[in-house]
Coordinates of C-alpha atoms in Angstrom, one line a residue:
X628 CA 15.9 5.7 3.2
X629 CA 16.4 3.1 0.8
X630 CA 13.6 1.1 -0.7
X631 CA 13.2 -2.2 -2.7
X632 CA 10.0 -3.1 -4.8
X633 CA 8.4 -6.1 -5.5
X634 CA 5.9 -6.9 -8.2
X635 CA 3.9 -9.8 -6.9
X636 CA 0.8 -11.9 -8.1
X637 CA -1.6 -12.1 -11.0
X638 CA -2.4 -8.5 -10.9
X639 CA 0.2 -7.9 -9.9
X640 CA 0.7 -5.5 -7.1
X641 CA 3.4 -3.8 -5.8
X642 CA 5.2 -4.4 -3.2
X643 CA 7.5 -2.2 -1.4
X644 CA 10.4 -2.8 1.6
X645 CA 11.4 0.5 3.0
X646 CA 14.3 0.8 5.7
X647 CA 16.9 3.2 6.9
X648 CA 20.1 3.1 8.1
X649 CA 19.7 1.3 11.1
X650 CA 18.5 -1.8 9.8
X651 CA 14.4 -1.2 10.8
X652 CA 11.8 -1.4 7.8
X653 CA 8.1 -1.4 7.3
X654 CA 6.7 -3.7 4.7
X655 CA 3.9 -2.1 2.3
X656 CA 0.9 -4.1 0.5
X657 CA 2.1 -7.7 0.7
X658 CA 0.7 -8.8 -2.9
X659 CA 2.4 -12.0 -2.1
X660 CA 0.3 -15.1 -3.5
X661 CA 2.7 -17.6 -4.7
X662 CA 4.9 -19.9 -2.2
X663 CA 7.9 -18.4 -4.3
X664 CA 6.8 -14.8 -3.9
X665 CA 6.3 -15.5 -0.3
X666 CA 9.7 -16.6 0.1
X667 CA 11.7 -14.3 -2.3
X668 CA 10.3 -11.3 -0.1
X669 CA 11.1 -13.2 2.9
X670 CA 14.7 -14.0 2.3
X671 CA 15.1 -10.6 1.3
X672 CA 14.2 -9.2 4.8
X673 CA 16.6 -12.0 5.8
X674 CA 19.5 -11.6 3.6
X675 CA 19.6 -7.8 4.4
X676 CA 19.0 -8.4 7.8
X677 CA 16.4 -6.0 8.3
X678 CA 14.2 -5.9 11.5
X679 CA 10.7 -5.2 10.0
X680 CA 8.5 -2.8 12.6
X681 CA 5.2 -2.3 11.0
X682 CA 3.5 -4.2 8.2
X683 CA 1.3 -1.6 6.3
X684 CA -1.9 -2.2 4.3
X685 CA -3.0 1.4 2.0
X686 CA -5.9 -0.7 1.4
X687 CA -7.4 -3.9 1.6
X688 CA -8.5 -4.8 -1.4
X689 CA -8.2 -8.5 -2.1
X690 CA -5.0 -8.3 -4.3
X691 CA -2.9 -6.1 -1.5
X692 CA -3.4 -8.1 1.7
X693 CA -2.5 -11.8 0.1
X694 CA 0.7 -11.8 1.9
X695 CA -0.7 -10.9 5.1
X696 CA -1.1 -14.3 6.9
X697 CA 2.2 -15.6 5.6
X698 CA 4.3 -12.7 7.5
X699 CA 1.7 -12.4 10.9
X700 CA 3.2 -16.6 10.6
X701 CA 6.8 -15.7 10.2
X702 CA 7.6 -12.8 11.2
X703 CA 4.7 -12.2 14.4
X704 CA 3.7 -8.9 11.7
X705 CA 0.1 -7.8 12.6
X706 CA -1.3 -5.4 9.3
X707 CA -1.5 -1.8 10.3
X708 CA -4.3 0.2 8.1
X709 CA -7.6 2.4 8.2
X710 CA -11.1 0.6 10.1
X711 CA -13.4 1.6 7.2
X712 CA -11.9 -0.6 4.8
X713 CA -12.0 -3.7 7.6
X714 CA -15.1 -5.0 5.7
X715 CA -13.1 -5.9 2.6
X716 CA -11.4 -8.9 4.7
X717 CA -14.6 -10.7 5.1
X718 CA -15.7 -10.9 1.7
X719 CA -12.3 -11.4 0.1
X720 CA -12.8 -15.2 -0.2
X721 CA -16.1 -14.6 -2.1
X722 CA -13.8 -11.9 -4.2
X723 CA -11.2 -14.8 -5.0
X724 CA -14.0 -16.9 -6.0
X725 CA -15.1 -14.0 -8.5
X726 CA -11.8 -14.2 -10.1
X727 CA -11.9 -17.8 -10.7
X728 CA -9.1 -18.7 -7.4
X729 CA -9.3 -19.8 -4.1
X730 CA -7.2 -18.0 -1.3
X731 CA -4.6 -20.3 0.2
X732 CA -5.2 -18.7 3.9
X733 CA -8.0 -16.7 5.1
X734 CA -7.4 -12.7 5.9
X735 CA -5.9 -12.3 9.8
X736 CA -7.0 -9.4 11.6
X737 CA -5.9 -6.2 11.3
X738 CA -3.5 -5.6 14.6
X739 CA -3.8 -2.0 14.6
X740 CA -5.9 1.1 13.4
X741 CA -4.5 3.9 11.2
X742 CA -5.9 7.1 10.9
X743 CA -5.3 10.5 9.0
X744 CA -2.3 12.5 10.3
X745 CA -1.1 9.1 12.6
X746 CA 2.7 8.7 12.5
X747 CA 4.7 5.5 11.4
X748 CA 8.3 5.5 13.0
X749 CA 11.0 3.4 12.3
X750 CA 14.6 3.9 12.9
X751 CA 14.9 7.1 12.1
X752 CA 12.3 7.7 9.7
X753 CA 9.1 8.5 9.7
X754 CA 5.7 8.3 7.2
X755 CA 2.6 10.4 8.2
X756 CA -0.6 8.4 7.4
X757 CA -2.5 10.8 5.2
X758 CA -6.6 9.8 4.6
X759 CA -7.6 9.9 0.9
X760 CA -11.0 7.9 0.3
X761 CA -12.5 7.4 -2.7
X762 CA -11.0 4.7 -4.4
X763 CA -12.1 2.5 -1.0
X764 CA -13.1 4.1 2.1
X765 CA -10.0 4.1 4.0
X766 CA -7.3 4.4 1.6
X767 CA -4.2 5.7 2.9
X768 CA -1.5 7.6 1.3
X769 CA 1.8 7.2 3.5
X770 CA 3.8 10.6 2.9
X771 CA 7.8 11.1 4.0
X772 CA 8.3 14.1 4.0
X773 CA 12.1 14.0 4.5
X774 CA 12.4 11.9 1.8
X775 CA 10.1 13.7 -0.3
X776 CA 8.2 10.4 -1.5
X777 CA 4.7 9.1 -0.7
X778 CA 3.4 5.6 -1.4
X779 CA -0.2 6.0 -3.0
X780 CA -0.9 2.4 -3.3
X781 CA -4.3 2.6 -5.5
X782 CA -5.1 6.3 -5.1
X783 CA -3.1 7.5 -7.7
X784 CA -0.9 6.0 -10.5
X785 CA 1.4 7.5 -13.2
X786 CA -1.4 9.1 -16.0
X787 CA -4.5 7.5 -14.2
X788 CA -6.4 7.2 -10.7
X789 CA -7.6 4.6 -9.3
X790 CA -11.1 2.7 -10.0
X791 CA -14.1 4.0 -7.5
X792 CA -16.7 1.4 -8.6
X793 CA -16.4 -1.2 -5.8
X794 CA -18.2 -1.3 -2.7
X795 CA -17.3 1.7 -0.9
X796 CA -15.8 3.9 -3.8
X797 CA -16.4 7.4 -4.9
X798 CA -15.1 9.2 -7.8
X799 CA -15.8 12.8 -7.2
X800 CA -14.8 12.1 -3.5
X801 CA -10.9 10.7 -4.8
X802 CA -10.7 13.3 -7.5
X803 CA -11.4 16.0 -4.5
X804 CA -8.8 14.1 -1.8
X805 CA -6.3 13.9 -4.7
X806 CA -6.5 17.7 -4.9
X807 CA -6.7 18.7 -1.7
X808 CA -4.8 16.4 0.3
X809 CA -1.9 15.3 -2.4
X810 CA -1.9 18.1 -5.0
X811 CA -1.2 20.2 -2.5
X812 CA 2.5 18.6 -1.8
X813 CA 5.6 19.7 -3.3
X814 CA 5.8 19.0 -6.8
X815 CA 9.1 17.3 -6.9
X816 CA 7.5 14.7 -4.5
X817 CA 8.0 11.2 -6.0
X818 CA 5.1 8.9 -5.9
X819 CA 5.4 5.2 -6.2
X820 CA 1.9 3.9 -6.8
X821 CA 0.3 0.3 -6.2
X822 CA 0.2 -0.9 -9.7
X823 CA 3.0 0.3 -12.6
X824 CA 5.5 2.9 -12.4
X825 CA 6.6 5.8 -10.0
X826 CA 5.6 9.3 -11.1
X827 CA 6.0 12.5 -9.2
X828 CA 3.0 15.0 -8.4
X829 CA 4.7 17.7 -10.5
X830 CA 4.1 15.5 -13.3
X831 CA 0.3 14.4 -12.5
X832 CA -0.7 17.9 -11.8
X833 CA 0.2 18.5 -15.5
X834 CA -0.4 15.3 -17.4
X835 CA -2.5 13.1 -15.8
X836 CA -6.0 13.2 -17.9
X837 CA -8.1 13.2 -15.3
X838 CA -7.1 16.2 -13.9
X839 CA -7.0 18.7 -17.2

């Protein structure tokens, strides 16, 4: 498995590109806001001529789904994640507004419904969607076992968590799905998170503050 991130937008968020050996990839929280960003992750797809199977969302805050519209147009992608976070994609124009910007396109649909435990195949690879609310109601953590990775998007970050005081967050709920659900993994798995740098949950367990 081979993956390629991107750090896109004023927040910025990243953005990840994850494919195999046969040339099939999933896109992850397309952060993509600016016409170049949009383009630099599409000519990327291109230029490696990867076939992209599932666009994935871990949450949909405003600052992950920007991209959304612009690959649903090009690339017929419809965003994959959990229903309880669906209400975000209504009020993300008043959220834009908030932080002094207009969106370019309105939110699209979500094309599909992810739940805890659901599988994500492509080519020969395959991401377990694992449930972990608390920094929005339906964050997901997508886990590869194989590869002994996870992609946390805003659930977890290198030293920190992520914030639970937006509509729909929890603190003691995420500090109890990180435990369970995540802490529970091998502790060589590598995490790459939706803001900053990757960490692994070895290192969390042990350092991160909010866990001593």
């Amino acid at each position: 498995m081979r993956i390629k991130k991107f750090e896109f937008n004023m927040f910025p968020v990243n953005c990840y590109v994850v494919w195999d050996e046969t040339g099939e990839a999933v896109i992850i929280d397309p952060g993509c806001f600016y016409e170049e960003e949009k383009q630099t992750l599409k000519n990327f797809i291109k230029n490696n001529n990867l076939t992209v199977k599932h666009l994935l969302n871990t949450h949909l805050h405003l600052d992950h789904i920007f991209g959304n519209p612009f690959l649903l147009k090009e690339f017929g992608l419809s965003a994959e994640a959990h229903k309880a976070d669906e209400f975000w994609l209504e009020s993300a124009p008043r959220q834009s507004r908030m932080f002094g910007f207009s969106l370019k396109e309105p939110p699209v649909p979500l094309g599909k419904y992810l739940y805890d435990e659901d599988t994500i195949t492509f080519g020969n690879t395959r991401l377990e969607a694992i449930h972990v609310p608390g920094h929005s109601p339906g964050s997901l953590v997508f886990y590869c076992k194989e590869e002994n990775c996870m992609f946390s998007g805003d659930v977890l970050f290198q030293g920190s968590i992520g914030r639970a005081d937006l509509a729909g967050g929890n603190f003691d709920e995420l500090i109890e799905n990180i435990c369970s659900r995540l802490f529970s993994l091998p502790d060589e798995t590598v995490v790459y998170p939706g803001h900053g740098a990757p960490t692994t949950i070895g290192i969390e367990k042990v350092e991160n503050p909010f866990f001593r």
